[in-house]
Amino acid sequence: MLVGRKVTVLGAGIAGLAAARALALHGARVTVYEQSDAIREVGAGLQISPNGMRVLGALGLAEGLAALAPRGEAVELIDGPSGARVARMSLARGEYRFVHRGALIALLAEGARAAGVQFRFLQEIDRVLLGAHPPRFVTAQGAEIEAEVLIGADGLHSRVRAALNGAAMPFFTHQVAWRTVIAAEPDAAPVAQVFMGQGRHLVSYPLGRGLRNIVAVEERRRWVEESWNLRDDPMTLRAAFREFCPKVRGWLASVEEPMLWGLFRHPVAVRWHGHDAAIMGDAAHPTLPFLAQGAVMALEDAWVLADRLARHETTGAAFAAYKAARAPRCARLVEAANANARNYHLSGLRRTIAHAGLRAASALAPNALLNRFDWVHGQDVTEGAGG
């Protein structure tokens, strides 16, 4: 049970902030430790699909997000070089939102504070010590802190995951991604467009408030660091997509300072919990950005984790139920994202055949393409009793 229990969350990203609010709403006394000096997020855009909106609704934040983010109308698959549309998938059957990551972070932070969550900034975590009771962590300043219940929402390089599973061995996919935000056209329709080319693709959609999100991916042999903080020369980005249609080239002409990161494939964690500690979000199941589910998976984790802790008498039973509910789904989502990466970058005859099939499906059965993802977007983790 959670009422009155002290819960420590490491990380003030989407996963940590959502979990903090969910836990606090169940009566926990929550403290979030964050290495930055304030809550900020330098990322670009996110797509929040209906399964994520259901969680935000249960957290009491859906209306707040709707005021910040346009509602998506469709997803279009486009041949990058020619600019010809290959397929269109209407998003009318559910609530999809396009939002700047920083706006979502701010909304979650405000919600966490309103629920009574406390924050400790400038708290870089050096290591996590599990095995003795209770779990402990050591800051870079040398302070050793005990936690009654410890939640690792500390991202790709999670100290809690390392304490539970040992060192991670990610695999470089030989793909890199640029992300940036530019000014949007005043009449930009809320449509996510995927421009596909040989060995590369670009995704773009408006974020509201006069902004357009761009994420561009290129296959390359040269290793690039897995970091959200690397800046790149915009000419390199433009050169990578110089054979794409005028619309794409026009967008990229206005890019001033894109961020670059290497895409790595991480295994889903084997151990999600132990010794009154658990992991969630990217700490448990990092995913490639090809299914637009990374942030939504974190939101789902947050709700399920808090729900199981509220329902079960012991932390161990709650964490076991949380992993049982989340691990199979997250593993399937990670694999689906891996498959999309391959499908966007086809070449030659395979590309011709695949695009012809997509055009036919879009014309003959317009809902069929999106229906393939009903298992993703139709999920409602806030429904029913906990396991």
Short mmCIF file of C-alpha atoms in Angstrom, two decimals:
data_model
loop_
_atom_site.label_atom_id
_atom_site.label_comp_id
_atom_site.label_asym_id
_atom_site.label_seq_id
_atom_site.Cartn_x
_atom_site.Cartn_y
_atom_site.Cartn_z
CA MET A 1 0.00 0.00 0.00
CA LEU A 2 1.15 3.54 -0.70
CA VAL A 3 -0.55 5.91 1.74
CA GLY A 4 2.14 7.62 3.76
CA ARG A 5 5.03 5.64 2.26
CA LYS A 6 8.19 7.44 1.23
CA VAL A 7 9.06 6.87 -2.42
CA THR A 8 12.22 8.22 -4.04
CA VAL A 9 12.28 8.72 -7.81
CA LEU A 10 15.57 9.19 -9.66
CA GLY A 11 15.09 11.33 -12.76
CA ALA A 12 12.76 14.21 -13.68
CA GLY A 13 12.01 13.20 -17.26
CA ILE A 14 8.64 12.07 -18.60
CA ALA A 15 8.80 8.71 -16.80
CA GLY A 16 9.89 10.11 -13.45
CA LEU A 17 7.47 13.03 -13.38
CA ALA A 18 4.49 10.94 -14.46
CA ALA A 19 5.32 8.29 -11.87
CA ALA A 20 5.80 10.94 -9.19
CA ARG A 21 2.33 12.40 -9.78
CA ALA A 22 0.70 8.97 -10.00
CA LEU A 23 2.35 7.82 -6.76
CA ALA A 24 1.48 11.05 -4.95
CA LEU A 25 -2.15 10.80 -6.04
CA HIS A 26 -2.22 7.39 -4.32
CA GLY A 27 -1.01 8.98 -1.10
CA ALA A 28 2.74 8.39 -1.26
CA ARG A 29 5.25 10.98 -0.05
CA VAL A 30 7.40 11.38 -3.14
CA THR A 31 10.78 13.02 -3.63
CA VAL A 32 12.36 13.33 -7.08
CA TYR A 33 16.14 13.60 -7.42
CA GLU A 34 17.37 15.30 -10.59
CA GLN A 35 20.93 15.99 -11.73
CA SER A 36 20.09 19.29 -13.47
CA ASP A 37 19.64 22.55 -11.62
CA ALA A 38 16.01 22.80 -12.74
CA ILE A 39 13.41 20.87 -14.70
CA ARG A 40 14.12 21.44 -18.35
CA GLU A 41 14.03 19.41 -21.54
CA VAL A 42 15.91 20.31 -24.69
CA GLY A 43 14.19 17.74 -26.89
CA ALA A 44 12.00 18.33 -29.89
CA GLY A 45 8.52 16.94 -30.59
CA LEU A 46 6.52 13.93 -29.45
CA GLN A 47 3.44 12.12 -30.67
CA ILE A 48 1.08 11.09 -27.88
CA SER A 49 -1.25 8.35 -29.13
CA PRO A 50 -4.61 7.41 -27.53
CA ASN A 51 -3.03 4.92 -25.10
CA GLY A 52 -0.90 7.74 -23.72
CA MET A 53 -3.81 10.18 -23.63
CA ARG A 54 -5.76 7.69 -21.49
CA VAL A 55 -2.99 7.77 -18.91
CA LEU A 56 -2.84 11.57 -18.98
CA GLY A 57 -6.61 11.60 -18.54
CA ALA A 58 -6.36 9.33 -15.49
CA LEU A 59 -3.66 11.63 -14.10
CA GLY A 60 -5.95 14.63 -14.60
CA LEU A 61 -3.68 16.21 -17.22
CA ALA A 62 -5.33 15.45 -20.58
CA GLU A 63 -7.15 18.78 -20.79
CA GLY A 64 -3.93 20.60 -20.01
CA LEU A 65 -2.15 18.80 -22.83
CA ALA A 66 -5.00 19.46 -25.27
CA ALA A 67 -4.58 23.18 -24.64
CA LEU A 68 -0.89 22.94 -25.57
CA ALA A 69 -0.84 20.51 -28.48
CA PRO A 70 -2.69 20.22 -31.79
CA ARG A 71 -4.80 17.12 -32.39
CA GLY A 72 -3.32 15.00 -35.17
CA GLU A 73 -5.47 14.46 -38.26
CA ALA A 74 -3.45 11.90 -40.19
CA VAL A 75 -0.12 10.22 -40.87
CA GLU A 76 1.16 10.30 -44.44
CA LEU A 77 3.86 8.10 -45.93
CA ILE A 78 5.62 9.94 -48.76
CA ASP A 79 8.26 9.01 -51.31
CA GLY A 80 11.11 11.28 -50.26
CA PRO A 81 12.76 12.03 -53.62
CA SER A 82 9.57 12.68 -55.59
CA GLY A 83 7.33 14.02 -52.82
CA ALA A 84 4.50 11.77 -54.03
CA ARG A 85 2.16 10.47 -51.37
CA VAL A 86 2.29 6.70 -50.91
CA ALA A 87 -0.34 6.25 -48.22
CA ARG A 88 -2.48 8.20 -45.78
CA MET A 89 -3.77 6.97 -42.43
CA SER A 90 -6.55 8.96 -40.79
CA LEU A 91 -6.25 9.52 -37.04
CA ALA A 92 -9.93 10.39 -36.62
CA ARG A 93 -10.75 7.28 -34.57
CA GLY A 94 -8.69 8.32 -31.55
CA GLU A 95 -7.07 11.28 -29.85
CA TYR A 96 -3.52 11.82 -31.07
CA ARG A 97 -1.59 14.91 -29.99
CA PHE A 98 1.62 16.47 -31.33
CA VAL A 99 3.49 18.24 -28.53
CA HIS A 100 6.89 19.73 -27.79
CA ARG A 101 8.69 17.57 -25.24
CA GLY A 102 9.42 20.62 -23.13
CA ALA A 103 5.72 21.48 -22.93
CA LEU A 104 4.84 17.95 -21.78
CA ILE A 105 7.66 18.01 -19.21
CA ALA A 106 6.40 21.33 -17.85
CA LEU A 107 2.83 20.01 -17.62
CA LEU A 108 3.94 16.87 -15.77
CA ALA A 109 6.18 18.87 -13.42
CA GLU A 110 3.34 21.24 -12.57
CA GLY A 111 1.08 18.25 -11.95
CA ALA A 112 3.67 16.59 -9.72
CA ARG A 113 4.14 19.72 -7.62
CA ALA A 114 0.37 20.17 -7.31
CA ALA A 115 0.16 16.62 -5.94
CA GLY A 116 2.76 17.43 -3.28
CA VAL A 117 5.89 15.98 -4.86
CA GLN A 118 9.19 17.41 -3.57
CA PHE A 119 12.26 17.98 -5.77
CA ARG A 120 15.98 17.86 -5.09
CA PHE A 121 18.09 19.37 -7.88
CA LEU A 122 21.81 19.17 -8.66
CA GLN A 123 21.79 15.57 -7.45
CA GLU A 124 23.87 13.56 -9.90
CA ILE A 125 23.80 9.88 -8.93
CA ASP A 126 27.19 8.16 -8.82
CA ARG A 127 26.02 4.64 -7.93
CA VAL A 128 23.12 2.68 -6.49
CA LEU A 129 23.63 0.12 -3.72
CA LEU A 130 21.16 -2.74 -3.53
CA GLY A 131 21.23 -5.89 -1.44
CA ALA A 132 21.17 -4.39 2.03
CA HIS A 133 17.87 -3.01 3.30
CA PRO A 134 16.81 -0.33 2.50
CA PRO A 135 18.14 0.54 -0.98
CA ARG A 136 20.68 3.35 -1.05
CA PHE A 137 22.27 5.62 -3.61
CA VAL A 138 25.39 7.75 -3.55
CA THR A 139 25.52 11.20 -5.13
CA ALA A 140 28.48 12.64 -7.00
CA GLN A 141 29.09 14.83 -3.96
CA GLY A 142 29.55 11.71 -1.81
CA ALA A 143 26.27 11.80 0.11
CA GLU A 144 24.78 8.36 0.78
CA ILE A 145 20.98 8.44 0.87
CA GLU A 146 18.55 5.72 1.94
CA ALA A 147 15.22 5.17 0.16
CA GLU A 148 12.25 3.25 1.52
CA VAL A 149 11.14 2.55 -2.07
CA LEU A 150 13.42 3.50 -4.97
CA ILE A 151 12.22 4.07 -8.54
CA GLY A 152 14.82 4.33 -11.31
CA ALA A 153 13.46 6.64 -13.99
CA ASP A 154 17.01 7.63 -14.82
CA GLY A 155 17.06 6.94 -18.53
CA LEU A 156 19.39 5.17 -20.93
CA HIS A 157 22.37 5.18 -18.58
CA SER A 158 20.38 4.20 -15.51
CA ARG A 159 22.32 3.56 -12.31
CA VAL A 160 19.42 1.54 -10.94
CA ARG A 161 19.31 -0.69 -14.02
CA ALA A 162 23.07 -1.25 -13.70
CA ALA A 163 22.67 -2.22 -10.04
CA LEU A 164 19.96 -4.74 -10.96
CA ASN A 165 21.38 -6.10 -14.23
CA GLY A 166 25.05 -5.21 -14.47
CA ALA A 167 26.62 -3.20 -17.27
CA ALA A 168 24.55 -2.77 -20.44
CA MET A 169 25.89 -3.78 -23.85
CA PRO A 170 23.99 -1.70 -26.43
CA PHE A 171 24.39 -2.39 -30.15
CA PHE A 172 25.03 0.49 -32.59
CA THR A 173 22.44 0.23 -35.36
CA HIS A 174 24.61 2.17 -37.84
CA GLN A 175 21.90 4.78 -37.92
CA VAL A 176 22.06 8.35 -36.69
CA ALA A 177 19.27 10.82 -36.07
CA TRP A 178 19.03 14.58 -36.16
CA ARG A 179 16.32 16.44 -34.31
CA THR A 180 15.38 20.08 -34.54
CA VAL A 181 12.47 22.49 -34.40
CA ILE A 182 11.81 25.17 -37.02
CA ALA A 183 9.10 27.74 -37.61
CA ALA A 184 5.91 26.19 -38.96
CA GLU A 185 3.90 27.50 -41.88
CA PRO A 186 0.90 29.51 -40.58
CA ASP A 187 -1.55 27.16 -42.30
CA ALA A 188 0.27 23.90 -41.49
CA ALA A 189 -2.17 21.01 -41.15
CA PRO A 190 -1.71 18.75 -38.08
CA VAL A 191 -0.42 15.83 -40.17
CA ALA A 192 2.64 13.72 -39.42
CA GLN A 193 4.55 13.13 -42.65
CA VAL A 194 7.16 10.41 -43.12
CA PHE A 195 9.41 11.02 -46.15
CA MET A 196 11.03 7.69 -47.07
CA GLY A 197 14.23 7.24 -49.06
CA GLN A 198 17.01 4.76 -49.66
CA GLY A 199 18.87 4.39 -46.38
CA ARG A 200 17.20 7.42 -44.79
CA HIS A 201 13.90 8.98 -43.82
CA LEU A 202 12.56 12.20 -42.31
CA VAL A 203 9.52 12.71 -40.07
CA SER A 204 7.88 16.10 -39.59
CA TYR A 205 4.72 17.49 -38.00
CA PRO A 206 3.55 20.82 -36.53
CA LEU A 207 3.66 21.22 -32.74
CA GLY A 208 1.40 24.23 -32.35
CA ARG A 209 2.57 27.65 -31.16
CA GLY A 210 4.20 28.24 -34.55
CA LEU A 211 6.66 25.32 -34.39
CA ARG A 212 7.41 22.33 -36.64
CA ASN A 213 9.22 19.22 -35.45
CA ILE A 214 11.81 17.45 -37.60
CA VAL A 215 13.51 14.12 -36.94
CA ALA A 216 15.77 12.81 -39.72
CA VAL A 217 17.50 9.43 -39.77
CA GLU A 218 20.40 8.26 -41.93
CA GLU A 219 22.20 4.94 -42.16
CA ARG A 220 25.96 5.28 -41.81
CA ARG A 221 28.92 3.14 -40.82
CA ARG A 222 30.70 5.70 -38.64
CA TRP A 223 29.94 5.40 -34.91
CA VAL A 224 28.19 8.32 -33.23
CA GLU A 225 27.76 8.77 -29.49
CA GLU A 226 24.41 7.94 -27.90
CA SER A 227 23.74 11.37 -26.48
CA TRP A 228 21.00 13.98 -26.67
CA ASN A 229 23.49 16.84 -26.36
CA LEU A 230 25.63 16.63 -29.52
CA ARG A 231 25.27 19.52 -31.96
CA ASP A 232 25.91 19.08 -35.66
CA ASP A 233 26.57 21.24 -38.69
CA PRO A 234 23.26 21.88 -40.50
CA MET A 235 25.08 21.48 -43.83
CA THR A 236 25.68 17.82 -42.98
CA LEU A 237 21.96 17.32 -42.46
CA ARG A 238 21.11 19.13 -45.70
CA ALA A 239 23.64 17.07 -47.64
CA ALA A 240 22.14 13.82 -46.33
CA PHE A 241 18.74 14.77 -47.80
CA ARG A 242 19.87 16.72 -50.88
CA GLU A 243 18.04 14.29 -53.19
CA PHE A 244 14.71 14.68 -51.39
CA CYS A 245 11.82 16.80 -52.65
CA PRO A 246 11.73 20.62 -52.48
CA LYS A 247 9.46 20.63 -49.42
CA VAL A 248 12.02 18.73 -47.33
CA ARG A 249 14.94 20.76 -48.68
CA GLY A 250 13.05 23.97 -47.88
CA TRP A 251 12.50 22.92 -44.28
CA LEU A 252 16.14 21.92 -43.85
CA ALA A 253 17.34 25.21 -45.34
CA SER A 254 16.00 26.97 -42.23
CA VAL A 255 17.66 24.62 -39.73
CA GLU A 256 20.32 26.44 -37.73
CA GLU A 257 21.73 23.99 -35.16
CA PRO A 258 20.44 20.40 -35.27
CA MET A 259 21.11 17.93 -32.48
CA LEU A 260 22.62 14.58 -33.49
CA TRP A 261 22.61 11.24 -31.72
CA GLY A 262 23.57 7.68 -32.54
CA LEU A 263 20.81 5.09 -32.45
CA PHE A 264 21.59 2.06 -30.34
CA ARG A 265 19.56 -1.08 -29.79
CA HIS A 266 19.32 -2.02 -26.12
CA PRO A 267 17.90 -5.27 -24.76
CA VAL A 268 14.84 -5.01 -22.58
CA ALA A 269 16.07 -5.42 -19.01
CA VAL A 270 15.97 -8.94 -17.57
CA ARG A 271 15.53 -7.74 -13.98
CA TRP A 272 13.08 -4.88 -13.49
CA HIS A 273 13.08 -4.91 -9.70
CA GLY A 274 14.72 -6.19 -6.56
CA HIS A 275 15.48 -5.08 -2.99
CA ASP A 276 12.62 -2.52 -2.96
CA ALA A 277 13.90 -0.86 -6.15
CA ALA A 278 12.43 -0.90 -9.67
CA ILE A 279 13.12 0.61 -13.08
CA MET A 280 10.82 2.11 -15.67
CA GLY A 281 10.82 3.97 -18.99
CA ASP A 282 14.11 4.04 -20.89
CA ALA A 283 15.86 2.54 -17.89
CA ALA A 284 13.90 -0.68 -18.44
CA HIS A 285 13.17 -0.77 -22.18
CA PRO A 286 14.96 1.77 -24.40
CA THR A 287 13.41 1.86 -27.86
CA LEU A 288 14.32 3.24 -31.25
CA PRO A 289 12.20 6.27 -32.30
CA PHE A 290 10.33 4.53 -35.12
CA LEU A 291 6.96 3.77 -33.54
CA ALA A 292 6.36 7.05 -31.65
CA GLN A 293 5.89 5.11 -28.40
CA GLY A 294 8.90 5.95 -26.22
CA ALA A 295 7.17 8.66 -24.19
CA VAL A 296 3.87 6.78 -24.18
CA MET A 297 5.54 3.62 -22.85
CA ALA A 298 6.90 5.73 -19.99
CA LEU A 299 3.41 7.08 -19.24
CA GLU A 300 1.97 3.57 -19.24
CA ASP A 301 4.75 2.36 -16.93
CA ALA A 302 4.07 5.20 -14.52
CA TRP A 303 0.40 4.39 -14.14
CA VAL A 304 0.87 0.64 -13.81
CA LEU A 305 3.73 0.96 -11.33
CA ALA A 306 1.76 3.28 -9.03
CA ASP A 307 -1.39 1.19 -9.38
CA ARG A 308 0.36 -2.06 -8.41
CA LEU A 309 2.12 -0.43 -5.46
CA ALA A 310 -1.25 0.88 -4.27
CA ARG A 311 -2.96 -2.52 -4.64
CA HIS A 312 -0.42 -4.91 -3.14
CA GLU A 313 0.54 -5.31 0.49
CA THR A 314 4.27 -5.81 -0.18
CA THR A 315 6.64 -3.95 -2.44
CA GLY A 316 8.00 -7.21 -3.86
CA ALA A 317 4.55 -8.43 -4.92
CA ALA A 318 3.70 -5.04 -6.40
CA PHE A 319 6.90 -4.87 -8.44
CA ALA A 320 6.44 -8.44 -9.68
CA ALA A 321 2.90 -7.60 -10.85
CA TYR A 322 4.19 -4.44 -12.50
CA LYS A 323 6.82 -6.34 -14.48
CA ALA A 324 4.35 -9.07 -15.44
CA ALA A 325 1.99 -6.44 -16.83
CA ARG A 326 4.61 -4.39 -18.66
CA ALA A 327 7.55 -6.49 -19.83
CA PRO A 328 5.83 -8.54 -22.60
CA ARG A 329 4.12 -5.49 -24.08
CA CYS A 330 7.26 -3.35 -23.96
CA ALA A 331 9.35 -6.07 -25.60
CA ARG A 332 6.81 -6.31 -28.43
CA LEU A 333 6.78 -2.52 -28.89
CA VAL A 334 10.58 -2.40 -29.05
CA GLU A 335 10.61 -5.08 -31.76
CA ALA A 336 7.90 -3.28 -33.74
CA ALA A 337 9.99 -0.10 -33.68
CA ASN A 338 13.00 -2.06 -34.93
CA ALA A 339 10.93 -3.36 -37.87
CA ASN A 340 9.75 0.12 -38.84
CA ALA A 341 13.35 1.27 -39.14
CA ARG A 342 13.92 -1.33 -41.84
CA ASN A 343 10.65 -0.63 -43.67
CA TYR A 344 11.32 3.10 -44.08
CA HIS A 345 14.73 2.59 -45.74
CA LEU A 346 14.01 0.09 -48.52
CA SER A 347 15.71 0.38 -51.89
CA GLY A 348 15.43 -1.02 -55.41
CA LEU A 349 12.77 -3.58 -56.30
CA ARG A 350 11.80 -4.18 -52.67
CA ARG A 351 11.03 -0.48 -52.31
CA THR A 352 8.95 -0.41 -55.49
CA ILE A 353 6.92 -3.44 -54.44
CA ALA A 354 6.41 -2.20 -50.89
CA HIS A 355 5.25 1.26 -52.00
CA ALA A 356 2.84 -0.28 -54.52
CA GLY A 357 1.36 -2.41 -51.76
CA LEU A 358 0.97 0.59 -49.47
CA ARG A 359 -0.75 2.62 -52.20
CA ALA A 360 -3.18 -0.20 -52.89
CA ALA A 361 -3.96 -0.73 -49.20
CA SER A 362 -4.47 2.99 -48.67
CA ALA A 363 -6.87 3.21 -51.60
CA LEU A 364 -8.84 -0.01 -51.08
CA ALA A 365 -8.92 -0.26 -47.28
CA PRO A 366 -7.96 3.14 -45.84
CA ASN A 367 -8.24 2.00 -42.21
CA ALA A 368 -6.27 -1.21 -42.64
CA LEU A 369 -2.81 0.33 -42.31
CA LEU A 370 -3.56 1.97 -38.97
CA ASN A 371 -5.60 -1.01 -37.77
CA ARG A 372 -2.35 -3.01 -37.66
CA PHE A 373 -1.47 -0.93 -34.63
CA ASP A 374 -4.71 -1.38 -32.70
CA TRP A 375 -2.78 -3.50 -30.21
CA VAL A 376 -0.59 -0.45 -29.57
CA HIS A 377 -3.03 2.46 -29.56
CA GLY A 378 -6.05 0.57 -28.25
CA GLN A 379 -4.44 -0.39 -24.95
CA ASP A 380 -5.87 1.16 -21.79
CA VAL A 381 -3.64 0.44 -18.79
CA THR A 382 -5.90 2.50 -16.53
CA GLU A 383 -8.80 0.09 -16.96
CA GLY A 384 -9.69 -2.83 -14.69
CA ALA A 385 -8.12 -4.31 -11.58
CA GLY A 386 -4.42 -4.63 -11.03
CA GLY A 387 -2.75 -7.99 -11.40
#
